[in-house]
Amino acid sequence: MMNFDIFKAFQTLSTAFGPSGRETAIAETLTELTADTVHNIGDWDHRIDAMGNLVYHRVGNGKKLLLAAHMDSIGIVVTHIDEKGFLRFAQVGGLMLGDLIDRRVRFQNGTRGVISFEEKTPYAKLGFDNLFLDIGAADREQAEKTVQVGDFAVFDGEPFQQGDIICGPYLDNRIGCLTLIGVMAELAQTTCDLDLYVAFTAQEEVGLRGAQTAAFAIQPDYAIAVDVTDTGDMPERKYPMVVELGAGPAVKIMDRSVICDNGVKHALYAAAEQHGIPVQREIMEFGGTDTGVIQRTAGGVRAGAVSIPTRYIHSPSEMANIRDIEYAIQLIAAVICDGLTI
Ligand code: CO
Ligand code: ZN
């Protein structure tokens, strides 16, 4: 059923620049990919709002449904450059220290660097303050020719595919974005009364900021957010979680930001059952999603979420299963075609 190559699309989106607050390039890439993939794209109009959200709209006579996926990624921002040309940085979104050492990063202008640490600090006691970024500059003057304080950088890494597995930086949440593009492509084949909005939101990783203003402007009746979720299927995990890779998309019940609307949740389960789509039950004890702010917008929105099971979230080597993404596309398209009767 899929009319576009999920891995190829992920490669394109993974390497597009788009840390929180700097979403211009990723929004452009998404616009191009959407135009190439959704053959009735003329039925949709799109705009970028003041927060940088990229919002598509297809007019319908029925209730308003908002589909949302954040397009921003985590990253770092330069805070200081010393006289020897080494850079210090702050986090943009939630990074884990262990994921950073010896990692390559890339600035928007193509400048690359490697993150390392002050060796005099015992390894177990390292904090973010003990890390620095080396762009190979001879001194501050040379460094400042390519990078300034306030410049953002992202993980620099090539994604790979191995069987049904895809791996690389920024599955969170470029796979959510391509899931929604897949849904838009699927909907080209069907008629549906819903007044449809698809928002690729900005600044999720720094506190669900873009979705908040997008949802307020749209004031939808229903919303479904798509993002990654943690899995419990690696060895010796600290907390039990039933979600696993390759067992289908997860219908969110709850995370730290939201208790999902029961009606939306049941509509997703019902569509899954009717169309023979495997789904899992998600309770994520840590982390939140755009669903949390969308639900609490204006007078409240009946909001749910579909999550793509993903290992090693926020590392440069996030891992997911292509089948889960295909099923997520089918599931959301199905729930829309069935009319989302709640
Ligand atoms: Co994230
Ligand atoms: Zn995310």
Short mmCIF file of C-alpha atoms and ligand atoms in Angstrom, two decimals:
data_model
loop_
_atom_site.label_atom_id
_atom_site.label_comp_id
_atom_site.label_asym_id
_atom_site.label_seq_id
_atom_site.Cartn_x
_atom_site.Cartn_y
_atom_site.Cartn_z
CA MET A 1 0.00 0.00 0.00
CA MET A 2 2.86 2.37 0.67
CA ASN A 3 3.58 4.69 -2.20
CA PHE A 4 6.79 6.06 -0.78
CA ASP A 5 9.98 4.60 0.58
CA ILE A 6 9.97 5.09 4.34
CA PHE A 7 13.72 4.64 4.78
CA LYS A 8 14.57 7.03 1.96
CA ALA A 9 12.18 9.60 3.40
CA PHE A 10 13.74 9.11 6.83
CA GLN A 11 17.25 9.62 5.45
CA THR A 12 16.13 12.93 3.97
CA LEU A 13 14.38 14.08 7.14
CA SER A 14 17.02 12.78 9.56
CA THR A 15 19.77 14.82 7.96
CA ALA A 16 17.68 17.99 7.50
CA PHE A 17 18.65 20.67 10.00
CA GLY A 18 15.98 21.47 12.58
CA PRO A 19 16.80 21.78 16.26
CA SER A 20 14.10 23.43 18.40
CA GLY A 21 13.61 27.06 17.43
CA ARG A 22 15.55 26.63 14.17
CA GLU A 23 12.98 24.72 12.10
CA THR A 24 13.15 26.64 8.80
CA ALA A 25 15.18 24.01 6.92
CA ILE A 26 13.26 20.98 8.19
CA ALA A 27 9.97 22.74 7.38
CA GLU A 28 11.17 23.31 3.82
CA THR A 29 12.27 19.68 3.48
CA LEU A 30 8.90 18.50 4.80
CA THR A 31 7.05 20.77 2.36
CA GLU A 32 9.00 19.28 -0.55
CA LEU A 33 8.52 15.69 0.62
CA THR A 34 4.79 16.27 1.15
CA ALA A 35 4.42 17.78 -2.33
CA ASP A 36 6.25 14.77 -3.83
CA THR A 37 4.28 12.17 -1.85
CA VAL A 38 0.70 13.40 -1.57
CA HIS A 39 -0.68 13.37 -5.10
CA ASN A 40 -3.74 15.49 -4.36
CA ILE A 41 -1.64 18.08 -2.53
CA GLY A 42 -3.68 20.75 -4.33
CA ASP A 43 -6.58 19.95 -1.95
CA TRP A 44 -4.41 21.13 0.94
CA ASP A 45 -3.16 24.57 1.74
CA HIS A 46 -0.30 25.19 4.11
CA ARG A 47 1.33 27.98 6.03
CA ILE A 48 3.99 28.59 8.63
CA ASP A 49 2.72 30.39 11.73
CA ALA A 50 4.49 32.81 14.06
CA MET A 51 5.98 30.00 16.17
CA GLY A 52 7.33 28.24 13.11
CA ASN A 53 4.74 25.44 12.99
CA LEU A 54 4.08 24.12 9.48
CA VAL A 55 0.31 23.63 9.25
CA TYR A 56 -1.60 21.91 6.43
CA HIS A 57 -5.37 22.20 6.09
CA ARG A 58 -7.90 20.32 3.95
CA VAL A 59 -11.38 21.80 4.18
CA GLY A 60 -14.21 19.47 5.20
CA ASN A 61 -17.79 19.91 6.40
CA GLY A 62 -17.41 17.77 9.51
CA LYS A 63 -15.67 18.21 12.82
CA LYS A 64 -12.14 19.52 13.09
CA LEU A 65 -9.41 16.93 13.52
CA LEU A 66 -5.84 17.99 14.20
CA LEU A 67 -3.02 15.54 13.48
CA ALA A 68 0.26 16.70 14.96
CA ALA A 69 3.88 15.59 14.89
CA HIS A 70 6.78 17.68 16.10
CA MET A 71 9.42 18.36 13.49
CA ASP A 72 12.10 19.84 15.76
CA SER A 73 14.96 17.80 17.17
CA ILE A 74 17.19 18.00 20.20
CA GLY A 75 20.59 19.62 19.77
CA ILE A 76 23.16 21.90 21.38
CA VAL A 77 23.79 25.66 21.35
CA VAL A 78 27.22 27.29 21.65
CA THR A 79 27.61 29.35 24.83
CA HIS A 80 31.32 30.20 24.84
CA ILE A 81 34.45 30.01 22.71
CA ASP A 82 37.82 29.99 24.51
CA GLU A 83 41.06 31.52 23.26
CA LYS A 84 42.27 28.13 22.02
CA GLY A 85 39.18 27.73 19.86
CA PHE A 86 37.32 25.15 21.97
CA LEU A 87 33.58 25.66 22.35
CA ARG A 88 31.27 25.19 25.33
CA PHE A 89 27.58 24.51 24.81
CA ALA A 90 24.18 24.16 26.44
CA GLN A 91 21.53 21.56 25.73
CA VAL A 92 18.55 22.22 23.50
CA GLY A 93 16.06 19.63 24.75
CA GLY A 94 16.93 16.63 26.89
CA LEU A 95 20.33 15.12 26.19
CA MET A 96 22.06 12.35 28.10
CA LEU A 97 25.71 12.87 28.89
CA GLY A 98 26.72 9.33 27.97
CA ASP A 99 25.34 9.86 24.46
CA LEU A 100 27.55 12.87 23.81
CA ILE A 101 31.15 11.83 24.32
CA ASP A 102 33.07 11.43 21.04
CA ARG A 103 29.93 12.32 19.08
CA ARG A 104 30.07 14.33 15.88
CA VAL A 105 27.78 17.33 15.54
CA ARG A 106 26.96 19.54 12.57
CA PHE A 107 26.04 23.23 12.36
CA GLN A 108 23.61 24.61 9.81
CA ASN A 109 26.47 25.99 7.69
CA GLY A 110 28.02 22.52 7.48
CA THR A 111 30.75 23.04 10.10
CA ARG A 112 31.38 19.80 11.98
CA GLY A 113 32.85 19.11 15.39
CA VAL A 114 33.48 16.41 17.98
CA ILE A 115 32.34 16.52 21.61
CA SER A 116 34.94 15.52 24.18
CA PHE A 117 35.52 15.95 27.93
CA GLU A 118 38.01 17.32 30.45
CA GLU A 119 40.14 14.30 31.31
CA LYS A 120 41.11 15.60 34.76
CA THR A 121 37.54 15.04 35.96
CA PRO A 122 36.94 11.39 36.94
CA TYR A 123 34.76 9.81 34.24
CA ALA A 124 31.97 8.84 36.64
CA LYS A 125 31.76 12.42 37.90
CA LEU A 126 31.48 14.09 34.51
CA GLY A 127 28.77 16.71 34.10
CA PHE A 128 27.72 18.71 31.06
CA ASP A 129 30.01 21.50 32.28
CA ASN A 130 33.00 19.21 31.72
CA LEU A 131 32.23 18.70 28.04
CA PHE A 132 33.56 20.79 25.19
CA LEU A 133 33.22 20.88 21.43
CA ASP A 134 36.26 20.72 19.15
CA ILE A 135 35.78 22.07 15.61
CA GLY A 136 39.50 21.83 14.88
CA ALA A 137 40.04 25.58 15.01
CA ALA A 138 43.54 26.89 15.82
CA ASP A 139 42.21 29.64 18.09
CA ARG A 140 39.13 31.73 18.94
CA GLU A 141 39.56 33.98 15.95
CA GLN A 142 39.58 31.07 13.53
CA ALA A 143 36.65 29.37 15.31
CA GLU A 144 34.55 32.54 15.10
CA LYS A 145 34.97 32.61 11.34
CA THR A 146 32.54 29.67 11.12
CA VAL A 147 30.70 29.42 14.45
CA GLN A 148 29.32 32.07 16.81
CA VAL A 149 27.95 31.94 20.33
CA GLY A 150 24.24 31.18 19.86
CA ASP A 151 24.70 28.86 16.89
CA PHE A 152 22.84 25.54 17.12
CA ALA A 153 24.20 22.12 16.14
CA VAL A 154 22.69 18.65 15.72
CA PHE A 155 23.96 15.06 15.75
CA ASP A 156 25.82 14.22 12.56
CA GLY A 157 25.19 10.61 11.57
CA GLU A 158 24.11 8.52 8.62
CA PRO A 159 20.98 6.43 9.12
CA PHE A 160 20.99 2.76 8.10
CA GLN A 161 18.42 0.11 7.33
CA GLN A 162 18.82 -3.58 8.20
CA GLY A 163 15.84 -5.74 7.33
CA ASP A 164 12.83 -4.03 8.90
CA ILE A 165 15.00 -2.04 11.32
CA ILE A 166 15.95 1.57 10.73
CA CYS A 167 18.48 3.39 12.88
CA GLY A 168 19.89 6.90 13.04
CA PRO A 169 19.55 10.27 14.68
CA TYR A 170 16.16 11.95 14.98
CA LEU A 171 13.74 9.12 14.49
CA ASP A 172 12.28 11.34 17.27
CA ASN A 173 10.30 12.70 15.60
CA ARG A 174 11.01 12.67 11.91
CA ILE A 175 9.27 9.27 11.76
CA GLY A 176 6.19 10.90 13.28
CA CYS A 177 6.32 13.50 10.49
CA LEU A 178 6.66 10.91 7.76
CA THR A 179 3.83 8.89 9.34
CA LEU A 180 1.56 11.92 8.87
CA ILE A 181 2.76 12.44 5.29
CA GLY A 182 1.89 8.77 4.72
CA VAL A 183 -1.57 9.40 6.17
CA MET A 184 -2.09 12.41 3.89
CA ALA A 185 -1.07 10.23 0.93
CA GLU A 186 -3.49 7.47 1.98
CA LEU A 187 -6.35 9.95 2.36
CA ALA A 188 -5.95 11.04 -1.25
CA GLN A 189 -7.72 7.78 -2.15
CA THR A 190 -10.75 8.34 0.07
CA THR A 191 -13.46 10.83 0.83
CA CYS A 192 -13.90 12.04 4.37
CA ASP A 193 -16.03 14.77 5.91
CA LEU A 194 -13.60 15.79 8.62
CA ASP A 195 -12.07 19.25 8.48
CA LEU A 196 -8.46 18.12 8.57
CA TYR A 197 -5.39 19.87 9.91
CA VAL A 198 -1.91 18.38 9.89
CA ALA A 199 0.59 20.31 12.00
CA PHE A 200 4.33 19.72 11.96
CA THR A 201 5.04 21.45 15.23
CA ALA A 202 8.04 23.46 16.43
CA GLN A 203 9.88 23.47 19.76
CA GLU A 204 8.39 20.27 21.23
CA GLU A 205 11.72 19.20 22.69
CA VAL A 206 11.97 22.32 24.85
CA GLY A 207 8.47 22.00 26.32
CA LEU A 208 5.70 21.33 23.76
CA ARG A 209 5.71 25.00 22.80
CA GLY A 210 4.71 24.99 19.13
CA ALA A 211 1.78 22.61 19.55
CA GLN A 212 0.34 24.90 22.20
CA THR A 213 -0.09 27.86 19.86
CA ALA A 214 -1.00 25.74 16.81
CA ALA A 215 -3.80 24.02 18.71
CA PHE A 216 -5.07 27.31 20.11
CA ALA A 217 -5.26 28.81 16.62
CA ILE A 218 -7.05 25.76 15.19
CA GLN A 219 -9.24 24.89 18.21
CA PRO A 220 -9.92 21.36 16.95
CA ASP A 221 -12.65 19.02 18.20
CA TYR A 222 -10.29 16.05 18.14
CA ALA A 223 -6.55 15.59 17.96
CA ILE A 224 -4.10 12.74 17.45
CA ALA A 225 -0.41 13.37 18.01
CA VAL A 226 2.27 11.08 16.61
CA ASP A 227 5.61 10.73 18.34
CA VAL A 228 8.06 8.05 19.42
CA THR A 229 7.66 6.08 22.62
CA ASP A 230 10.07 4.14 24.75
CA THR A 231 10.17 0.33 24.70
CA GLY A 232 10.68 -2.23 27.45
CA ASP A 233 12.33 -4.89 25.34
CA MET A 234 16.05 -4.28 25.96
CA PRO A 235 18.06 -6.36 28.50
CA GLU A 236 17.75 -5.46 32.19
CA ARG A 237 15.68 -2.31 31.82
CA LYS A 238 15.07 -0.43 35.05
CA TYR A 239 11.30 -0.04 34.66
CA PRO A 240 8.85 -2.54 33.19
CA MET A 241 7.11 -1.46 29.98
CA VAL A 242 5.10 -3.73 27.70
CA VAL A 243 5.79 -1.86 24.45
CA GLU A 244 8.22 -3.62 22.12
CA LEU A 245 9.74 -3.02 18.71
CA GLY A 246 7.92 -4.57 15.75
CA ALA A 247 4.63 -5.41 17.49
CA GLY A 248 2.71 -2.51 15.93
CA PRO A 249 2.19 1.15 16.82
CA ALA A 250 1.31 1.96 20.42
CA VAL A 251 -1.94 3.68 21.32
CA LYS A 252 -1.09 6.01 24.16
CA ILE A 253 -3.01 5.69 27.38
CA MET A 254 -0.87 7.99 29.48
CA ASP A 255 2.49 9.70 29.85
CA ARG A 256 3.82 12.48 32.09
CA SER A 257 1.99 15.16 30.09
CA VAL A 258 -1.39 13.57 29.42
CA ILE A 259 -4.09 11.04 30.16
CA CYS A 260 -5.50 10.48 26.71
CA ASP A 261 -9.17 10.88 25.88
CA ASN A 262 -10.90 7.53 26.32
CA GLY A 263 -13.09 8.03 23.25
CA VAL A 264 -10.17 8.73 20.93
CA LYS A 265 -8.30 5.79 22.43
CA HIS A 266 -11.27 3.44 21.86
CA ALA A 267 -11.77 4.73 18.30
CA LEU A 268 -8.12 3.81 17.59
CA TYR A 269 -8.51 0.34 19.16
CA ALA A 270 -11.75 -0.22 17.21
CA ALA A 271 -10.14 0.78 13.90
CA ALA A 272 -7.18 -1.50 14.66
CA GLU A 273 -9.48 -4.43 15.32
CA GLN A 274 -11.69 -3.82 12.32
CA HIS A 275 -8.76 -3.49 9.92
CA GLY A 276 -6.56 -6.19 11.43
CA ILE A 277 -3.81 -3.79 12.49
CA PRO A 278 -1.66 -4.87 15.46
CA VAL A 279 -1.48 -2.26 18.22
CA GLN A 280 0.10 -2.06 21.65
CA ARG A 281 -0.91 -0.30 24.86
CA GLU A 282 1.36 2.49 25.91
CA ILE A 283 1.96 3.91 29.33
CA MET A 284 5.20 5.88 29.31
CA GLU A 285 6.23 6.81 32.83
CA PHE A 286 8.73 9.43 31.71
CA GLY A 287 8.52 12.13 29.07
CA GLY A 288 5.58 13.86 27.45
CA THR A 289 4.17 14.66 24.04
CA ASP A 290 2.36 17.41 22.16
CA THR A 291 -0.88 15.63 23.14
CA GLY A 292 -0.47 17.10 26.62
CA VAL A 293 -0.75 20.75 25.57
CA ILE A 294 -3.21 20.16 22.74
CA GLN A 295 -5.64 18.52 25.18
CA ARG A 296 -5.56 21.57 27.47
CA THR A 297 -5.98 24.18 24.74
CA ALA A 298 -8.83 26.68 24.86
CA GLY A 299 -11.87 24.83 26.31
CA GLY A 300 -10.12 21.47 25.97
CA VAL A 301 -9.65 19.07 23.08
CA ARG A 302 -10.40 15.33 22.93
CA ALA A 303 -6.86 14.21 22.28
CA GLY A 304 -5.09 10.90 21.83
CA ALA A 305 -1.78 9.73 20.48
CA VAL A 306 -0.23 7.05 18.32
CA SER A 307 3.38 6.27 19.15
CA ILE A 308 6.14 4.55 17.23
CA PRO A 309 8.09 2.20 19.53
CA THR A 310 11.70 3.40 19.52
CA ARG A 311 14.84 2.26 21.34
CA TYR A 312 17.61 4.59 22.54
CA ILE A 313 15.46 7.74 22.28
CA HIS A 314 17.45 10.99 22.18
CA SER A 315 20.67 9.16 21.32
CA PRO A 316 22.27 9.55 17.86
CA SER A 317 21.34 5.90 17.20
CA GLU A 318 17.61 5.66 17.75
CA MET A 319 16.11 2.42 16.42
CA ALA A 320 12.64 1.58 15.14
CA ASN A 321 10.85 -0.97 12.96
CA ILE A 322 9.49 0.07 9.56
CA ARG A 323 6.47 -2.23 9.98
CA ASP A 324 5.36 -0.24 13.03
CA ILE A 325 5.45 2.95 10.94
CA GLU A 326 3.47 1.36 8.09
CA TYR A 327 0.87 0.10 10.54
CA ALA A 328 0.69 3.53 12.20
CA ILE A 329 -0.09 5.10 8.81
CA GLN A 330 -2.79 2.49 8.17
CA LEU A 331 -4.25 2.93 11.64
CA ILE A 332 -4.59 6.71 11.50
CA ALA A 333 -5.92 6.65 7.94
CA ALA A 334 -8.43 3.98 9.01
CA VAL A 335 -9.69 5.87 12.04
CA ILE A 336 -10.22 8.97 9.85
CA CYS A 337 -12.00 7.02 7.09
CA ASP A 338 -14.23 5.36 9.67
CA GLY A 339 -15.37 8.89 10.56
CA LEU A 340 -13.86 9.13 14.04
CA THR A 341 -17.25 8.62 15.64
CA ILE A 342 -16.81 9.17 19.34
CO CO B 1 12.13 13.81 21.91
ZN ZN B 2 9.47 13.42 20.27
#
